[in-house]
C-alpha positions as CSV (number, residue, x, y, z in Angstrom):
1,M,-0.3,-0.1,0.0
2,S,1.4,3.2,-0.4
3,Q,1.9,5.6,2.3
4,I,-0.5,9.1,1.8
5,V,-0.1,11.5,4.1
6,E,-2.6,14.3,4.2
7,C,-1.6,17.6,4.6
8,V,-4.3,20.9,5.7
9,P,-2.4,23.9,6.4
10,N,-4.9,27.1,7.1
11,F,-3.1,30.3,6.0
12,S,-4.8,33.9,7.3
13,E,-5.4,35.2,3.8
14,G,-8.2,34.5,1.5
15,Q,-8.6,37.7,-0.2
16,S,-5.8,38.4,-2.1
17,K,-5.9,35.7,-5.5
18,E,-2.5,36.7,-6.2
19,I,-1.0,35.2,-2.6
20,I,-3.8,32.7,-2.5
21,D,-1.9,31.1,-6.4
22,A,1.1,31.6,-5.2
23,I,1.4,29.4,-2.0
24,A,-0.6,27.1,-4.0
25,S,1.4,27.2,-6.5
26,A,4.6,26.4,-4.0
27,V,3.2,23.1,-3.2
28,A,1.5,21.6,-6.7
29,Q,5.1,22.5,-8.2
30,T,6.8,20.1,-4.6
31,P,7.8,16.7,-6.1
32,G,5.8,13.4,-4.6
33,C,2.8,16.2,-3.7
34,Q,-0.8,16.3,-5.0
35,L,-2.7,19.6,-4.5
36,L,-6.2,18.3,-3.8
37,D,-7.9,21.5,-2.8
38,V,-8.0,25.1,-2.5
39,D,-10.7,26.5,-0.7
40,P,-10.5,30.6,0.4
41,G,-13.2,32.0,2.4
42,P,-13.5,36.0,1.5
43,S,-15.3,36.8,4.6
44,T,-12.9,34.7,6.4
45,N,-9.9,36.0,5.1
46,R,-8.5,32.7,5.4
47,T,-7.5,29.9,2.6
48,V,-7.5,26.0,3.2
49,Y,-5.0,24.1,1.5
50,T,-5.7,20.7,0.7
51,F,-2.6,18.3,-0.3
52,V,-1.4,14.3,0.2
53,G,2.1,12.9,-0.3
54,S,4.6,10.6,1.3
55,P,5.9,11.5,4.7
56,M,9.0,13.4,3.7
57,A,7.2,14.6,0.6
58,V,3.8,16.6,2.9
59,I,6.9,17.8,5.2
60,E,8.8,19.5,1.7
61,G,5.6,21.0,0.3
62,A,4.5,23.0,3.9
63,L,7.7,24.0,4.0
64,N,7.6,25.6,0.2
65,M,4.3,27.1,0.6
66,A,5.3,28.4,4.2
67,R,8.6,29.9,3.2
68,V,5.8,31.9,0.0
69,A,4.0,33.1,3.0
70,R,6.4,34.4,4.7
71,S,7.4,37.1,2.6
72,L,4.1,37.5,1.4
73,I,1.4,37.5,4.2
74,D,1.1,40.4,7.1
75,M,-0.6,39.8,10.6
76,R,-0.4,43.0,11.5
77,I,-3.4,44.1,9.0
78,H,-5.2,40.8,9.2
79,K,-8.8,41.1,9.7
80,G,-11.1,38.0,9.5
81,E,-14.2,36.0,10.8
82,H,-11.6,32.7,11.9
83,P,-9.9,32.6,15.0
84,R,-6.1,32.7,14.1
85,M,-2.6,33.6,15.4
86,G,-0.7,33.4,12.8
87,A,0.0,33.5,8.8
88,L,0.8,30.0,8.7
89,D,-2.5,29.4,11.6
90,V,-2.0,25.8,11.9
91,C,-1.3,22.9,9.6
92,P,-2.0,19.2,10.8
93,F,-0.9,16.1,8.8
94,I,-3.5,13.1,9.4
95,P,-3.2,9.6,8.0
96,I,-5.0,8.5,5.1
97,S,-3.4,4.8,3.9
98,G,-0.1,3.3,4.9
99,V,0.7,5.2,7.8
100,T,-0.2,5.5,11.3
101,M,-0.2,8.3,13.7
102,E,3.0,7.7,14.8
103,D,4.4,8.6,11.2
104,C,1.9,11.6,10.8
105,N,3.3,12.6,14.2
106,Q,7.0,12.4,12.6
107,C,5.9,14.6,10.4
108,A,4.2,17.2,12.5
109,E,7.7,16.9,14.6
110,E,10.2,17.5,11.5
111,F,8.2,20.2,10.1
112,G,7.7,22.0,13.5
113,R,11.5,21.8,14.0
114,R,11.9,23.2,10.3
115,L,9.9,25.6,10.5
116,G,11.1,26.9,14.0
117,E,15.2,27.4,12.7
118,E,14.3,28.4,9.1
119,L,11.8,31.0,9.6
120,Q,13.1,31.9,13.0
121,V,9.1,32.2,13.4
122,P,7.5,29.9,16.6
123,V,5.9,26.9,17.0
124,Y,3.7,24.5,19.0
125,L,2.7,21.0,18.7
126,Y,-0.6,20.0,19.3
127,G,-3.7,17.1,18.8
128,Y,-1.3,13.7,19.1
129,S,1.8,15.2,19.0
130,A,0.7,17.5,21.8
131,R,3.7,17.4,25.0
132,E,1.0,19.0,27.4
133,E,-2.5,17.8,27.5
134,K,-3.5,21.2,27.6
135,R,-1.1,22.1,24.3
136,Q,-3.9,19.2,23.2
137,K,-6.5,21.2,21.8
138,L,-5.9,24.2,18.9
139,P,-8.6,26.6,20.7
140,S,-6.1,26.5,24.2
141,I,-3.2,27.1,22.3
142,R,-4.7,30.2,19.8
143,A,-7.2,32.3,22.9
144,G,-6.3,35.7,22.9
145,E,-5.6,35.1,19.0
146,Y,-3.1,37.0,17.2
147,E,-3.4,40.6,19.4
148,G,-2.4,38.0,22.8
149,I,0.6,36.2,20.9
150,E,3.1,38.7,21.7
151,A,2.9,38.6,26.0
152,K,2.2,35.1,25.3
153,V,5.0,33.2,23.6
154,V,6.9,34.9,26.0
155,S,5.7,33.4,28.9
156,L,6.8,30.5,30.8
157,D,3.9,28.4,30.7
158,W,3.5,29.0,26.8
159,K,6.9,28.3,25.6
160,P,6.9,27.3,21.6
161,D,8.3,23.9,21.1
162,F,10.0,25.0,18.2
163,G,12.1,28.4,17.1
164,P,12.5,31.1,18.7
165,A,10.4,32.3,22.3
166,K,9.7,35.8,20.3
167,F,7.3,37.6,18.9
168,V,7.4,38.3,15.1
169,P,4.8,40.9,14.2
170,M,4.1,39.7,10.8
171,W,4.2,36.3,11.3
172,G,2.8,35.9,14.9
173,A,2.9,31.8,15.7
174,T,2.3,28.4,14.0
175,A,0.3,25.3,15.7
176,T,1.4,22.3,13.8
177,G,0.5,18.1,15.1
178,A,-1.0,14.6,13.6
179,R,-4.5,14.5,13.8
180,K,-7.5,12.6,12.8
181,F,-9.6,13.2,10.6
182,L,-11.3,17.0,10.5
183,I,-14.4,18.1,8.9
184,A,-15.1,21.6,8.7
185,M,-18.0,21.7,8.1
186,N,-20.7,25.2,7.8
187,I,-24.5,25.5,8.4
188,N,-25.9,28.0,7.1
189,V,-28.5,30.0,8.6
190,L,-31.3,32.0,7.8
191,G,-30.8,34.3,11.0
192,T,-28.5,36.7,12.7
193,K,-25.0,35.6,13.7
194,E,-26.2,35.6,17.6
195,Q,-29.0,33.0,17.0
196,A,-26.5,31.1,15.2
197,H,-23.8,31.5,17.9
198,R,-26.5,30.0,20.3
199,I,-26.9,26.9,18.6
200,A,-23.2,26.4,18.5
201,L,-23.2,27.2,22.1
202,N,-25.8,24.5,22.6
203,V,-24.1,22.0,21.0
204,R,-20.5,22.7,20.9
205,E,-18.7,20.3,23.8
206,Q,-17.3,23.0,25.5
207,G,-20.4,24.3,25.8
208,R,-21.2,27.5,27.8
209,G,-18.8,26.4,30.4
210,P,-17.7,23.8,32.4
211,E,-20.7,24.0,34.5
212,K,-22.9,24.0,31.2
213,P,-21.6,21.8,28.3
214,G,-22.3,21.0,25.0
215,R,-24.5,17.6,23.4
216,L,-21.6,17.0,21.3
217,K,-18.3,15.5,21.7
218,S,-15.1,16.2,19.7
219,V,-17.2,19.3,18.4
220,Q,-16.0,22.7,18.1
221,A,-18.5,25.4,17.6
222,I,-18.4,29.4,16.8
223,G,-21.8,31.2,14.9
224,W,-20.7,33.8,11.9
225,W,-21.5,35.9,9.9
226,L,-20.8,36.0,5.9
227,D,-21.4,39.1,4.3
228,E,-20.4,37.5,0.2
229,Y,-23.2,35.1,1.0
230,N,-25.4,37.9,3.2
231,L,-26.8,34.3,5.8
232,A,-25.0,33.2,9.3
233,Q,-23.1,30.2,10.4
234,V,-22.8,27.6,12.7
235,S,-18.9,27.1,11.6
236,M,-18.0,23.4,12.8
237,N,-15.3,21.7,13.2
238,L,-15.8,17.7,14.0
239,T,-12.7,16.6,15.5
240,D,-13.3,12.8,15.9
241,I,-15.8,12.2,12.7
242,D,-16.4,8.2,14.8
243,E,-17.5,10.1,17.9
244,T,-20.2,12.6,16.7
245,P,-20.7,12.1,12.1
246,M,-21.5,14.8,10.0
247,H,-25.4,13.9,9.9
248,V,-25.6,13.8,13.8
249,A,-24.3,17.4,14.1
250,F,-26.6,18.1,11.0
251,E,-30.1,17.4,12.7
252,E,-28.9,18.7,16.0
253,C,-28.5,22.2,15.2
254,L,-31.9,21.4,13.1
255,K,-33.2,20.5,16.2
256,D,-31.8,23.8,17.6
257,S,-33.0,26.0,14.6
258,K,-36.8,24.6,15.0
259,E,-37.5,25.4,18.8
260,M,-35.7,28.6,18.0
261,N,-38.2,29.2,14.7
262,V,-35.7,30.0,12.3
263,A,-34.8,28.2,9.2
264,L,-31.6,26.5,8.5
265,C,-30.4,26.1,4.6
266,G,-28.4,23.3,4.0
267,A,-24.7,23.1,4.9
268,Q,-21.4,23.9,3.5
269,L,-17.9,21.7,3.4
270,V,-14.5,23.7,3.7
271,G,-12.0,21.4,1.9
272,L,-12.2,17.5,1.9
273,V,-14.3,15.1,3.3
274,P,-13.4,11.2,3.9
275,L,-15.7,9.0,1.6
276,K,-17.2,7.1,4.9
277,A,-18.6,10.1,6.6
278,I,-20.5,11.2,3.3
279,L,-21.9,7.1,3.3
280,E,-22.4,7.0,7.0
281,A,-24.9,10.3,6.8
282,A,-26.4,8.0,3.7
283,E,-27.0,5.3,5.6
284,Y,-28.6,7.4,8.5
285,Y,-31.1,8.8,5.9
286,I,-32.0,5.6,4.4
287,E,-32.9,4.1,7.8
288,R,-34.4,6.7,8.9
289,D,-36.5,7.0,5.5
290,N,-37.3,3.6,4.6
291,L,-35.4,3.8,1.5
292,F,-33.3,1.2,-0.6
293,I,-30.1,2.8,-2.1
294,V,-27.0,0.7,-2.5
295,E,-25.2,2.1,-5.5
296,E,-22.4,4.0,-3.9
297,S,-22.9,7.1,-6.6
298,Q,-26.8,7.7,-5.5
299,K,-25.9,7.1,-2.0
300,V,-23.5,10.1,-2.2
301,R,-26.2,12.5,-4.4
302,L,-28.4,11.4,-0.9
303,A,-26.3,13.1,1.5
304,I,-25.4,15.6,-0.7
305,N,-29.5,16.4,-0.8
306,R,-30.7,15.7,3.1
307,L,-27.1,18.0,4.3
308,G,-27.7,20.5,1.9
309,L,-24.3,20.7,0.5
310,S,-24.4,22.5,-3.0
311,S,-26.7,25.4,-0.9
312,L,-24.1,27.7,-1.6
313,E,-22.7,26.5,-4.3
314,P,-22.2,23.1,-6.5
315,F,-20.9,20.2,-4.5
316,N,-19.3,17.8,-6.9
317,P,-18.4,14.6,-5.5
318,R,-15.2,14.0,-7.9
319,E,-14.0,17.5,-6.8
320,K,-14.7,17.4,-2.6
321,I,-14.5,14.0,-1.7
322,I,-10.7,12.6,-0.8
323,E,-11.0,9.2,-1.5
324,Y,-12.2,10.1,-6.0
325,M,-9.4,12.5,-5.9
326,I,-6.3,10.3,-5.0
327,D,-4.6,8.4,-8.2
328,A,-3.2,5.5,-6.2
329,D,-7.4,5.0,-5.7
330,A,-8.1,3.7,-8.9
331,D,-8.9,0.6,-10.5
332,G,-5.9,-1.2,-11.4
333,P,-4.9,-1.6,-14.8
334,L,-6.4,-4.7,-15.7
335,A,-10.3,-4.6,-14.0
336,S,-9.7,-0.8,-16.2
337,M,-9.3,-2.4,-19.5
338,S,-12.3,-2.6,-21.7
339,L,-13.7,-6.4,-23.0
340,K,-11.9,-6.2,-25.0
341,S,-8.8,-4.9,-24.4
342,F,-8.9,-7.8,-21.5
343,I,-9.6,-11.0,-23.5
344,I,-6.6,-10.1,-25.9
345,N,-4.1,-9.5,-22.8
346,V,-5.8,-13.0,-21.7
347,G,-4.4,-14.3,-25.2
348,A,-0.7,-12.7,-25.0
349,R,2.4,-14.4,-25.1
350,S,2.4,-13.6,-21.3
351,S,1.5,-16.1,-18.5
352,A,0.1,-13.4,-17.1
353,P,-3.1,-12.5,-17.3
354,G,-4.2,-16.1,-16.6
355,G,-6.2,-18.5,-15.1
356,G,-6.0,-17.1,-11.7
357,S,-7.3,-13.0,-13.0
358,V,-9.5,-15.2,-15.6
359,S,-11.3,-16.9,-12.3
360,A,-11.7,-13.7,-10.4
361,A,-13.8,-11.9,-13.7
362,I,-15.4,-14.6,-14.4
363,G,-16.4,-14.8,-10.1
364,A,-17.2,-11.1,-10.7
365,M,-19.7,-11.9,-13.6
366,G,-21.8,-14.4,-11.8
367,A,-22.1,-12.2,-8.6
368,A,-23.6,-9.4,-11.6
369,L,-25.7,-11.9,-13.2
370,G,-27.2,-12.3,-9.4
371,T,-27.7,-8.7,-9.3
372,M,-28.9,-7.9,-12.0
373,V,-31.8,-10.5,-12.0
374,G,-32.8,-8.9,-8.5
375,W,-33.0,-5.5,-9.9
376,M,-35.5,-7.0,-12.9
377,S,-37.4,-8.1,-9.9
378,Y,-37.0,-4.5,-7.8
379,G,-39.5,-2.0,-8.2
380,N,-41.8,-3.9,-10.3
381,K,-45.8,-3.6,-10.3
382,K,-45.8,-7.6,-10.9
383,F,-43.1,-8.5,-8.1
384,E,-44.4,-5.6,-5.6
385,A,-44.7,-8.5,-2.3
386,I,-40.8,-9.5,-3.0
387,D,-39.5,-5.8,-2.6
388,S,-38.5,-6.0,0.7
389,T,-37.2,-10.1,0.1
390,M,-35.3,-8.0,-2.9
391,R,-33.6,-5.4,-0.5
392,K,-31.7,-8.0,1.6
393,L,-30.8,-10.2,-1.6
394,I,-29.3,-7.5,-3.7
395,P,-26.6,-5.7,-1.2
396,P,-24.6,-9.3,-0.7
397,L,-24.8,-10.1,-4.5
398,R,-23.9,-6.6,-5.7
399,Q,-20.8,-6.8,-3.0
400,A,-18.9,-9.8,-4.1
401,M,-19.3,-8.2,-7.5
402,H,-17.5,-5.5,-6.3
403,D,-15.1,-7.9,-4.1
404,L,-14.0,-9.8,-7.1
405,I,-13.5,-6.7,-8.9
406,P,-10.0,-5.6,-7.3
407,L,-9.0,-9.3,-7.5
408,I,-8.3,-9.7,-10.9
409,D,-5.7,-7.6,-10.5
410,A,-4.5,-8.8,-7.5
411,D,-3.7,-12.4,-9.1
412,T,-1.6,-10.5,-11.8
413,A,0.3,-8.6,-9.2
414,A,0.6,-11.8,-6.7
415,F,2.0,-14.3,-9.8
416,A,4.4,-11.1,-10.6
417,A,6.0,-10.3,-6.9
418,Y,6.7,-14.1,-7.3
419,M,8.4,-14.0,-10.3
420,S,10.8,-10.8,-8.5
421,A,11.5,-12.8,-5.8
422,M,12.8,-15.5,-7.8
423,K,15.0,-12.7,-9.2
424,M,16.3,-11.7,-5.9
425,P,20.8,-12.5,-5.2
426,K,21.7,-15.9,-4.4
427,S,25.6,-15.2,-4.4
428,N,25.8,-16.1,-0.6
429,E,23.9,-17.1,2.3
430,E,22.6,-13.9,3.4
431,E,21.1,-13.1,-0.2
432,T,19.9,-16.8,0.0
433,A,18.3,-16.7,2.9
434,I,16.8,-13.0,2.1
435,R,15.2,-14.3,-1.4
436,D,14.2,-17.7,0.1
437,E,11.6,-15.5,2.2
438,S,10.6,-13.4,-0.4
439,M,9.6,-16.5,-2.4
440,K,7.8,-18.2,0.5
441,S,6.2,-14.5,1.4
442,A,5.4,-13.9,-2.2
443,M,3.6,-17.5,-2.6
444,R,1.4,-17.7,0.1
445,G,0.5,-14.1,-1.7
446,A,-0.5,-16.1,-4.6
447,I,-2.1,-18.5,-2.7
448,A,-4.0,-15.8,-0.8
449,V,-5.5,-14.3,-4.1
450,P,-7.8,-17.6,-5.0
451,M,-8.6,-18.9,-1.5
452,N,-10.5,-15.2,-1.3
453,V,-11.8,-15.7,-4.4
454,A,-13.3,-18.8,-3.5
455,M,-14.4,-17.1,-0.1
456,S,-16.8,-14.2,-1.2
457,V,-17.9,-16.4,-4.5
458,N,-19.1,-19.0,-1.2
459,A,-20.9,-16.3,0.8
460,C,-23.2,-15.7,-1.9
461,W,-24.6,-19.4,-2.3
462,D,-28.0,-18.8,0.3
463,T,-29.0,-15.4,-1.3
464,M,-28.5,-17.1,-5.4
465,K,-31.0,-19.9,-3.7
466,E,-33.5,-17.8,-2.4
467,M,-33.0,-15.4,-5.4
468,A,-33.8,-19.2,-7.7
469,R,-36.7,-19.0,-5.2
470,Y,-37.8,-15.9,-5.9
471,G,-36.9,-13.6,-8.7
472,N,-37.9,-12.9,-11.7
473,V,-39.0,-16.4,-13.6
474,Q,-38.1,-14.4,-16.7
475,C,-35.1,-14.2,-16.0
476,K,-34.1,-17.8,-15.0
477,S,-31.3,-18.1,-17.8
478,D,-28.8,-15.0,-16.8
479,L,-29.4,-17.3,-12.9
480,Q,-28.6,-20.5,-14.6
481,V,-25.0,-18.1,-16.7
482,G,-25.1,-16.4,-13.1
483,A,-24.9,-20.2,-11.0
484,K,-22.2,-21.6,-13.2
485,A,-20.0,-18.8,-14.0
486,M,-20.1,-18.3,-10.1
487,E,-19.2,-22.8,-9.4
488,L,-16.2,-21.9,-12.5
489,A,-14.5,-18.8,-10.5
490,V,-14.0,-21.4,-7.6
491,W,-13.1,-24.4,-9.5
492,G,-10.2,-22.1,-10.9
493,A,-9.7,-20.9,-7.7
494,Y,-9.3,-24.2,-6.6
495,Y,-6.7,-25.6,-9.7
496,N,-4.6,-22.0,-9.1
497,V,-4.0,-22.8,-5.8
498,M,-3.0,-26.6,-6.2
499,I,-0.9,-26.0,-8.2
500,N,1.2,-22.9,-5.9
501,L,1.1,-25.9,-3.3
502,P,4.0,-27.5,-3.8
503,S,6.6,-24.5,-3.9
504,V,5.0,-24.0,-0.3
505,T,7.5,-26.1,2.4
506,D,5.3,-25.0,5.2
507,Q,3.9,-28.6,5.5
508,A,1.1,-28.1,8.5
509,Y,-0.1,-25.0,6.0
510,K,-0.3,-26.6,3.3
511,D,-2.2,-29.5,4.8
512,K,-4.8,-26.5,5.6
513,A,-4.9,-24.8,2.0
514,T,-5.8,-28.4,0.6
515,E,-8.5,-29.8,3.2
516,D,-9.8,-25.7,3.0
517,I,-10.0,-25.0,-1.1
518,K,-11.1,-29.0,-1.5
519,D,-14.0,-27.8,0.7
520,F,-14.4,-24.2,-0.8
521,L,-14.4,-26.8,-4.1
522,H,-17.7,-28.8,-2.9
523,V,-19.7,-26.2,-1.6
524,A,-19.1,-24.3,-4.4
525,Q,-20.2,-27.5,-6.7
526,E,-23.2,-28.2,-4.2
527,G,-24.2,-24.9,-3.9
528,A,-24.4,-24.1,-8.3
529,K,-26.9,-27.9,-8.2
530,E,-29.4,-26.1,-6.4
531,V,-29.7,-23.1,-7.7
532,L,-29.7,-24.7,-11.1
533,E,-32.4,-26.9,-9.5
534,I,-34.8,-24.6,-7.7
535,V,-34.8,-22.4,-11.1
536,A,-35.4,-25.8,-13.4
537,D,-38.8,-26.1,-11.2
538,R,-40.0,-23.1,-11.3
539,K,-43.2,-22.7,-13.5
540,E,-43.0,-19.9,-16.0
């Protein structure tokens, strides 16, 4: 898995296009960094940048941005609605894939050290990187804002973690640290700034103080006014979306607005959002409203609609959802091919893609046929009595279809890994030992892929039998082809495992794998047989 860290630096400039573009250009030109989003706010006078890259790349990207900002942003003349204490106000590092929170903590430590030394500005560590409990939360460090930082940096209690303990008028101070994915979500209020702030005080974790805490954990919030939209907002930072998801925050604000007879009109997301958060919101509204939606794109549309994410400007999922923007998350080369190109590649003078990839593709097609029969049975007035049954049967078959698609490329990748291990040097004992261990690991990977193909298919037989009993009888041939395709996928997985097992030296592993794959083949053969028998007994 690629190592991907997200960095979301917030700079105190949201009005000058020249400065905003210059800072963006600094990271866009940094090798290994991919700039995903630039989100300026004129009223807040703040721009949130989002970019990703390897741990070392994001450190360099953030430093390049800071170097540009050092000469272009002057905090002595800065005014804006958003709380701030420095030109680069905050620079968090967030784990996305292949990295841990500790990896991101190391990014923050290295970035903070170099920022403090090179630009001679005070830097504080916050979040998971904080060295003191009172510095864990950003509002604690930022208390007093820029206007109070002159006295703060020279006090013993607030000595910076990096850089000089002195006031730098043009810059102020910067906070950096590792944290979970934070969602900046602003709820639009058709009322006054004071009314929006009352809602914020009710929902945010700190509430109105220790004696009157708010209702939502891991939520920071204030109310403010946006001149450019002529409305107020409850501006929230959701610092732990596992604890307080987006839809919970939105619904709680809605509850308060109704009690106050104030209208809400959707929400605005600043920066990017993880797909998980959007889908969780969709699932909440699907369950609440008793809807049946399984396609990811439709779930995304539902969440956008229910949360009103396009109320101020169009919410384009391809530009706002982080997984959709990271190139590394695209389908593999084989799964992305046209069917014609895939077949031609299989028929080329090469051992890969071979039977393993074809087995995964055939299994996906079999599950797809079962899914299709479900859709041809659901929502049809003629079969209205079985709608509730189809709601249960379509999702697992559709999930198996999606689970099998990546295994098309995984099988070929596993074969390539084994061939690479075979080519490793073996001129001495140490090299030979490393080569042998790499070959063992690669061989287990090559066996694991067809095992996963078999397990993904076999998880569907009970569902396929129910589909055969209740699905649209006009689609019986599709179910027959689907059942045989799924059986063939497991049959292919069986032979792919069996041809690789002789190369395994661990006898216990070999015995267990042999027993498992034989059982998987038996289950598939019996499952397909039962599906075909059920379909054969049904009348037109």
